[in-house]
Short mmCIF file of C-alpha atoms in Angstrom, two decimals:
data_model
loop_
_atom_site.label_atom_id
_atom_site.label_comp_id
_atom_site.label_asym_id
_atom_site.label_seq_id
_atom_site.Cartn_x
_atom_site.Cartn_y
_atom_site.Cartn_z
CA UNK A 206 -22.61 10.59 78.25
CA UNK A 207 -22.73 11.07 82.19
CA UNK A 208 -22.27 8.59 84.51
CA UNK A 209 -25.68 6.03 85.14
CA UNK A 210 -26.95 7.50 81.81
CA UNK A 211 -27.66 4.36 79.35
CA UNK A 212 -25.94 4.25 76.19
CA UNK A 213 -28.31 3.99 73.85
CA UNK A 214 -25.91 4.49 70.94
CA UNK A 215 -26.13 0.79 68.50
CA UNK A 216 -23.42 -1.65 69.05
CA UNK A 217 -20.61 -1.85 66.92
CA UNK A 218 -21.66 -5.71 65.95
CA UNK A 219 -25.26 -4.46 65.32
CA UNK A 220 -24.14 -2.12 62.28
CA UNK A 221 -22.02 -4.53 61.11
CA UNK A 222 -24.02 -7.14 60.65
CA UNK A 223 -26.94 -4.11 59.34
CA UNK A 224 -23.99 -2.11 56.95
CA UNK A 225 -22.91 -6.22 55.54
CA UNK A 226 -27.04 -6.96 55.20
CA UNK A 227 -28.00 -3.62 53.29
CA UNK A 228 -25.07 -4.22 50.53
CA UNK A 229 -26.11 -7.74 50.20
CA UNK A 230 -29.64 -7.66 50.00
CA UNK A 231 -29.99 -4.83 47.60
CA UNK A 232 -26.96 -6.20 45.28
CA UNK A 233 -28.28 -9.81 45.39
CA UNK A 234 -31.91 -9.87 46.32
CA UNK A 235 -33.40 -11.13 49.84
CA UNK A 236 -34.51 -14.91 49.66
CA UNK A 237 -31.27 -15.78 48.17
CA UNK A 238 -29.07 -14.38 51.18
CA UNK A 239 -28.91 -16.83 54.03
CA UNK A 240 -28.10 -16.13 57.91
CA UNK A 241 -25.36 -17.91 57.84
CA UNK A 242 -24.28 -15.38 55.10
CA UNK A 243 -24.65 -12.75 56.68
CA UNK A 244 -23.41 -13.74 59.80
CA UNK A 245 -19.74 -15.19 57.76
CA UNK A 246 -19.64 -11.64 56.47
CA UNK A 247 -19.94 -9.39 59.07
CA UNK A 248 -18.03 -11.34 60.67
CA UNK A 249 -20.46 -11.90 64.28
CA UNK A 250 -21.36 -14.80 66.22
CA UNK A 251 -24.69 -16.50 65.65
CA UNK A 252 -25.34 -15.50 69.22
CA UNK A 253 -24.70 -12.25 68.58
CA UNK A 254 -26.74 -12.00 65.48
CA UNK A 255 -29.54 -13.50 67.14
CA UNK A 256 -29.23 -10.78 70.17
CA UNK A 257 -29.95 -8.29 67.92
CA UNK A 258 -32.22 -9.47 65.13
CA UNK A 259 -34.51 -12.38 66.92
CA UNK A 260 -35.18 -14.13 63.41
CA UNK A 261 -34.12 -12.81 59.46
CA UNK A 262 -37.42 -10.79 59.03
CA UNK A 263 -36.23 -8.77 61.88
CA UNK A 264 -32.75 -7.95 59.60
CA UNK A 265 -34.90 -7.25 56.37
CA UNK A 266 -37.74 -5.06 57.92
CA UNK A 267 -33.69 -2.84 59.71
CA UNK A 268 -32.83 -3.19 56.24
CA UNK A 269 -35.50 -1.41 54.79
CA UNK A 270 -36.05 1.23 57.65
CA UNK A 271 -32.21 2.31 57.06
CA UNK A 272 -33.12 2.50 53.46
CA UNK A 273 -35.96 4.69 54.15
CA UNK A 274 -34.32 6.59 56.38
CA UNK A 275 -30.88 7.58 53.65
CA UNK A 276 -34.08 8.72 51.31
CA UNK A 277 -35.56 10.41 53.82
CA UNK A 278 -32.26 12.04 54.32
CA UNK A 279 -31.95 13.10 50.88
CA UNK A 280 -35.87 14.24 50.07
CA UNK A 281 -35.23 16.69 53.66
CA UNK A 282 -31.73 18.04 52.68
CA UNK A 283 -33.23 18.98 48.80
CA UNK A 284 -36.28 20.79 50.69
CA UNK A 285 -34.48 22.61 53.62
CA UNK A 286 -31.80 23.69 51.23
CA UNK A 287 -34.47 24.68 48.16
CA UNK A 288 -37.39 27.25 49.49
CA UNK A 289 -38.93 26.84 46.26
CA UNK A 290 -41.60 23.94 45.90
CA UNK A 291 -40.45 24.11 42.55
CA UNK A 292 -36.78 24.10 43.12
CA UNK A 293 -37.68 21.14 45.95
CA UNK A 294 -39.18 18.65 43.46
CA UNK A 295 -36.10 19.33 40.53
CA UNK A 296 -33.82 18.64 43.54
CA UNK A 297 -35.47 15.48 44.53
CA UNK A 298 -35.57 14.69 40.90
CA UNK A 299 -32.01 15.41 40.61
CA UNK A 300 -30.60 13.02 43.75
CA UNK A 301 -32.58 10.52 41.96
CA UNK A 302 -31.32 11.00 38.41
CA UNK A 303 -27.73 11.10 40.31
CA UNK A 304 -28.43 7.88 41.99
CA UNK A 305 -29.46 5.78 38.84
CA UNK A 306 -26.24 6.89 37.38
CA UNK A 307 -24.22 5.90 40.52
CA UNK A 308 -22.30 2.55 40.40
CA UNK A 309 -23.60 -0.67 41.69
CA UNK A 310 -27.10 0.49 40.58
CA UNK A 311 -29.40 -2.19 40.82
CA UNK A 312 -32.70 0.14 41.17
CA UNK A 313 -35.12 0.69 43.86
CA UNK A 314 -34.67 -1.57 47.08
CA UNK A 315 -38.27 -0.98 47.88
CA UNK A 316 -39.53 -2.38 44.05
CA UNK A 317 -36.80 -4.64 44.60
CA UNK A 318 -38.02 -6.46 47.67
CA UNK A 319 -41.85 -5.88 46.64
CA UNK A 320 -41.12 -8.54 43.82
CA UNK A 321 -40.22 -10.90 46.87
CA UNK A 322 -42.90 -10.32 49.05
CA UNK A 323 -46.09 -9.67 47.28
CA UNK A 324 -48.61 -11.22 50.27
CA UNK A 325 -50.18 -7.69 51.10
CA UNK A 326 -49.98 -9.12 55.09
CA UNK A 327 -46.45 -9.94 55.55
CA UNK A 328 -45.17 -7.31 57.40
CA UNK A 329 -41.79 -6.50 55.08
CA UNK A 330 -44.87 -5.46 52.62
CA UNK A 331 -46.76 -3.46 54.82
CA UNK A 332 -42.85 -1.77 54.96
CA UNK A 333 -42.80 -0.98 51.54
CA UNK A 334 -46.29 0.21 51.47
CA UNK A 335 -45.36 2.53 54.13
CA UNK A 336 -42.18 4.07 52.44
CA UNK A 337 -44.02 4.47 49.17
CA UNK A 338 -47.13 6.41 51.17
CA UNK A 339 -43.99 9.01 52.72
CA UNK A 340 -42.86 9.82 49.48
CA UNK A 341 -46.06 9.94 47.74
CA UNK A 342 -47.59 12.09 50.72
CA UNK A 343 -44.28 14.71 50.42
CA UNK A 344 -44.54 15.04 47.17
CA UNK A 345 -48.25 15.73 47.49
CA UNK A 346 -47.51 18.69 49.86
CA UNK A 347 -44.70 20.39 47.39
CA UNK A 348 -47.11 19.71 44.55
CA UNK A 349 -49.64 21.33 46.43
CA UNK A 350 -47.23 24.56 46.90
CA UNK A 351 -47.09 24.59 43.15
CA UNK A 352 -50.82 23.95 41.74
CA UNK A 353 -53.26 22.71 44.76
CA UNK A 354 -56.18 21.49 41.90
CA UNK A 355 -53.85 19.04 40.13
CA UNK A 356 -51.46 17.85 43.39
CA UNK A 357 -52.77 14.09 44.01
CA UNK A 358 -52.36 13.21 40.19
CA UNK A 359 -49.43 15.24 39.76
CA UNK A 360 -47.97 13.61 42.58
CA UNK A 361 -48.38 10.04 41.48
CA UNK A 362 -47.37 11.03 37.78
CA UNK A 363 -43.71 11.92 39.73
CA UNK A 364 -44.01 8.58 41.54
CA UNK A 365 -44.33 6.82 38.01
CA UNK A 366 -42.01 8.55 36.30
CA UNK A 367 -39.63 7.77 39.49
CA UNK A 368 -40.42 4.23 39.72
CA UNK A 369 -39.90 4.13 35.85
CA UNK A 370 -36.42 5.40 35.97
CA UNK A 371 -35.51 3.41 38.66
CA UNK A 372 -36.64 -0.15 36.51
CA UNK A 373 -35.11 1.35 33.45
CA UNK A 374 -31.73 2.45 35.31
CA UNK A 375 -30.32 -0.97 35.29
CA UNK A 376 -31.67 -2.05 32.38
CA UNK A 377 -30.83 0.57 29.63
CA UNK A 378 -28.10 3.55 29.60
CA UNK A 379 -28.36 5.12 32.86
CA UNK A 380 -27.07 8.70 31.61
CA UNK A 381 -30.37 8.09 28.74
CA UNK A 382 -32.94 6.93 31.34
CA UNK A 383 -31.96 10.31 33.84
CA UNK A 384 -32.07 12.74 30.98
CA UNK A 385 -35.32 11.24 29.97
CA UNK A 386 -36.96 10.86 33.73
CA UNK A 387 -35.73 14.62 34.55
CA UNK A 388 -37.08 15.99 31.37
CA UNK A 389 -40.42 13.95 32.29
CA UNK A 390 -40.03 15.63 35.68
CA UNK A 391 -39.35 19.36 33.93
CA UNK A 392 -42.44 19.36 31.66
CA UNK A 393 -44.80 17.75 34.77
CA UNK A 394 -43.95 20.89 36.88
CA UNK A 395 -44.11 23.23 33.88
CA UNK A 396 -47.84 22.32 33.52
CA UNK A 397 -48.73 22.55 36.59
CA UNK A 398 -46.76 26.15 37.26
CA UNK A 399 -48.43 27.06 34.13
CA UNK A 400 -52.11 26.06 35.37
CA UNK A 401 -51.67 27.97 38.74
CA UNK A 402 -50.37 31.06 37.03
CA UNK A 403 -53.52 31.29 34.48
CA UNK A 404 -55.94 31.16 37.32
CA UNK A 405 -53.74 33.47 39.13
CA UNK A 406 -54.07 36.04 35.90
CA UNK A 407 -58.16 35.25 36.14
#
């Protein structure tokens, strides 16, 4: 950074108090963590928690962004390293199978906090809304690599067989649930692979 060039880098305190929020919210829910939680744990002043997140729906809606953004991370690495459409959606299937299996799995943050906030106009909502439409909208695009005709419902079915997994990963045997979701996922793109290469042969 030169000189008279802003830092624009987040303060230490800031992903403290974000890092202590994401592990606490996703392993014990959102209503039930408090402020002062939060604040005891990351261990800030209520000053400087306030500095940086002007009221708790501020923390949840960070919460949920830095969420989005470690899937985002994943869905991009699985299609930059995977030219395939194909090979793209198993690798996105994969990262999810390995994530149900992973410890402290307490499935999907998003479903999670949807439970909690189910008024369609509260803005921590409209978040998860938001996420959801990424993921369904990239998956749309690889599906539409792989069979254009049949990418909007083959794109949901993934979403449901995802969102499936994810409810079933904490309740059942996690090594069961991600052989049966990636199977799911294995036969959904042989269909469709199928379908594109018989009007291909037409």
């Amino acid at each position: 950074m030169t000189r008279g060039e802003p830092d624009t880098r987040p303060s230490e305190a800031r992903l403290r108090l974000l890092t202590t929020a994401t592990r606490i919210f996703y392993a014990e829910g959102i209503h039930s963590v408090g402020v002062d939680r939060i604040i005891a744990e990351a261990k800030v002043t209520r000053a400087t928690f306030y500095r940086h997140f002007p009221s708790k729906e501020d923390l949840i809606l960070a919460y949920l962004r830095e969420v989005h953004q470690m899937d985002r991370g994943m869905v991009d690495a699985a299609i930059a390293t995977n030219p395939s459409p194909v090979d793209s959606l198993l690798a996105i299937a994969g990262s999810i199978a390995e994530n149900v299996q992973s410890p402290g799995f307490r499935g999907c943050a998003f479903l999670n906090a949807a439970a909690e906030y189910s008024d369609t106009d509260h803005p921590v909502h409209q978040e998860i809304i938001a996420h959801r439409q990424w993921f369904l909208d990239t998956l749309t695009m690889l599906m539409t690599q792989v069979h254009e005709e049949t990418a909007d419902p083959a794109a949901r079915h993934f979403v449901m067989l995802r969102d499936g997994a994810m409810a079933a990963g904490c309740l059942f045997n996690p090594a069961l649930v991600s052989e049966t979701f990636l199977r799911g996922i294995e036969g959904l793109l042989r269909i469709n692979t199928e379908s594109q290469s018989t009007e291909s042969a037409r």
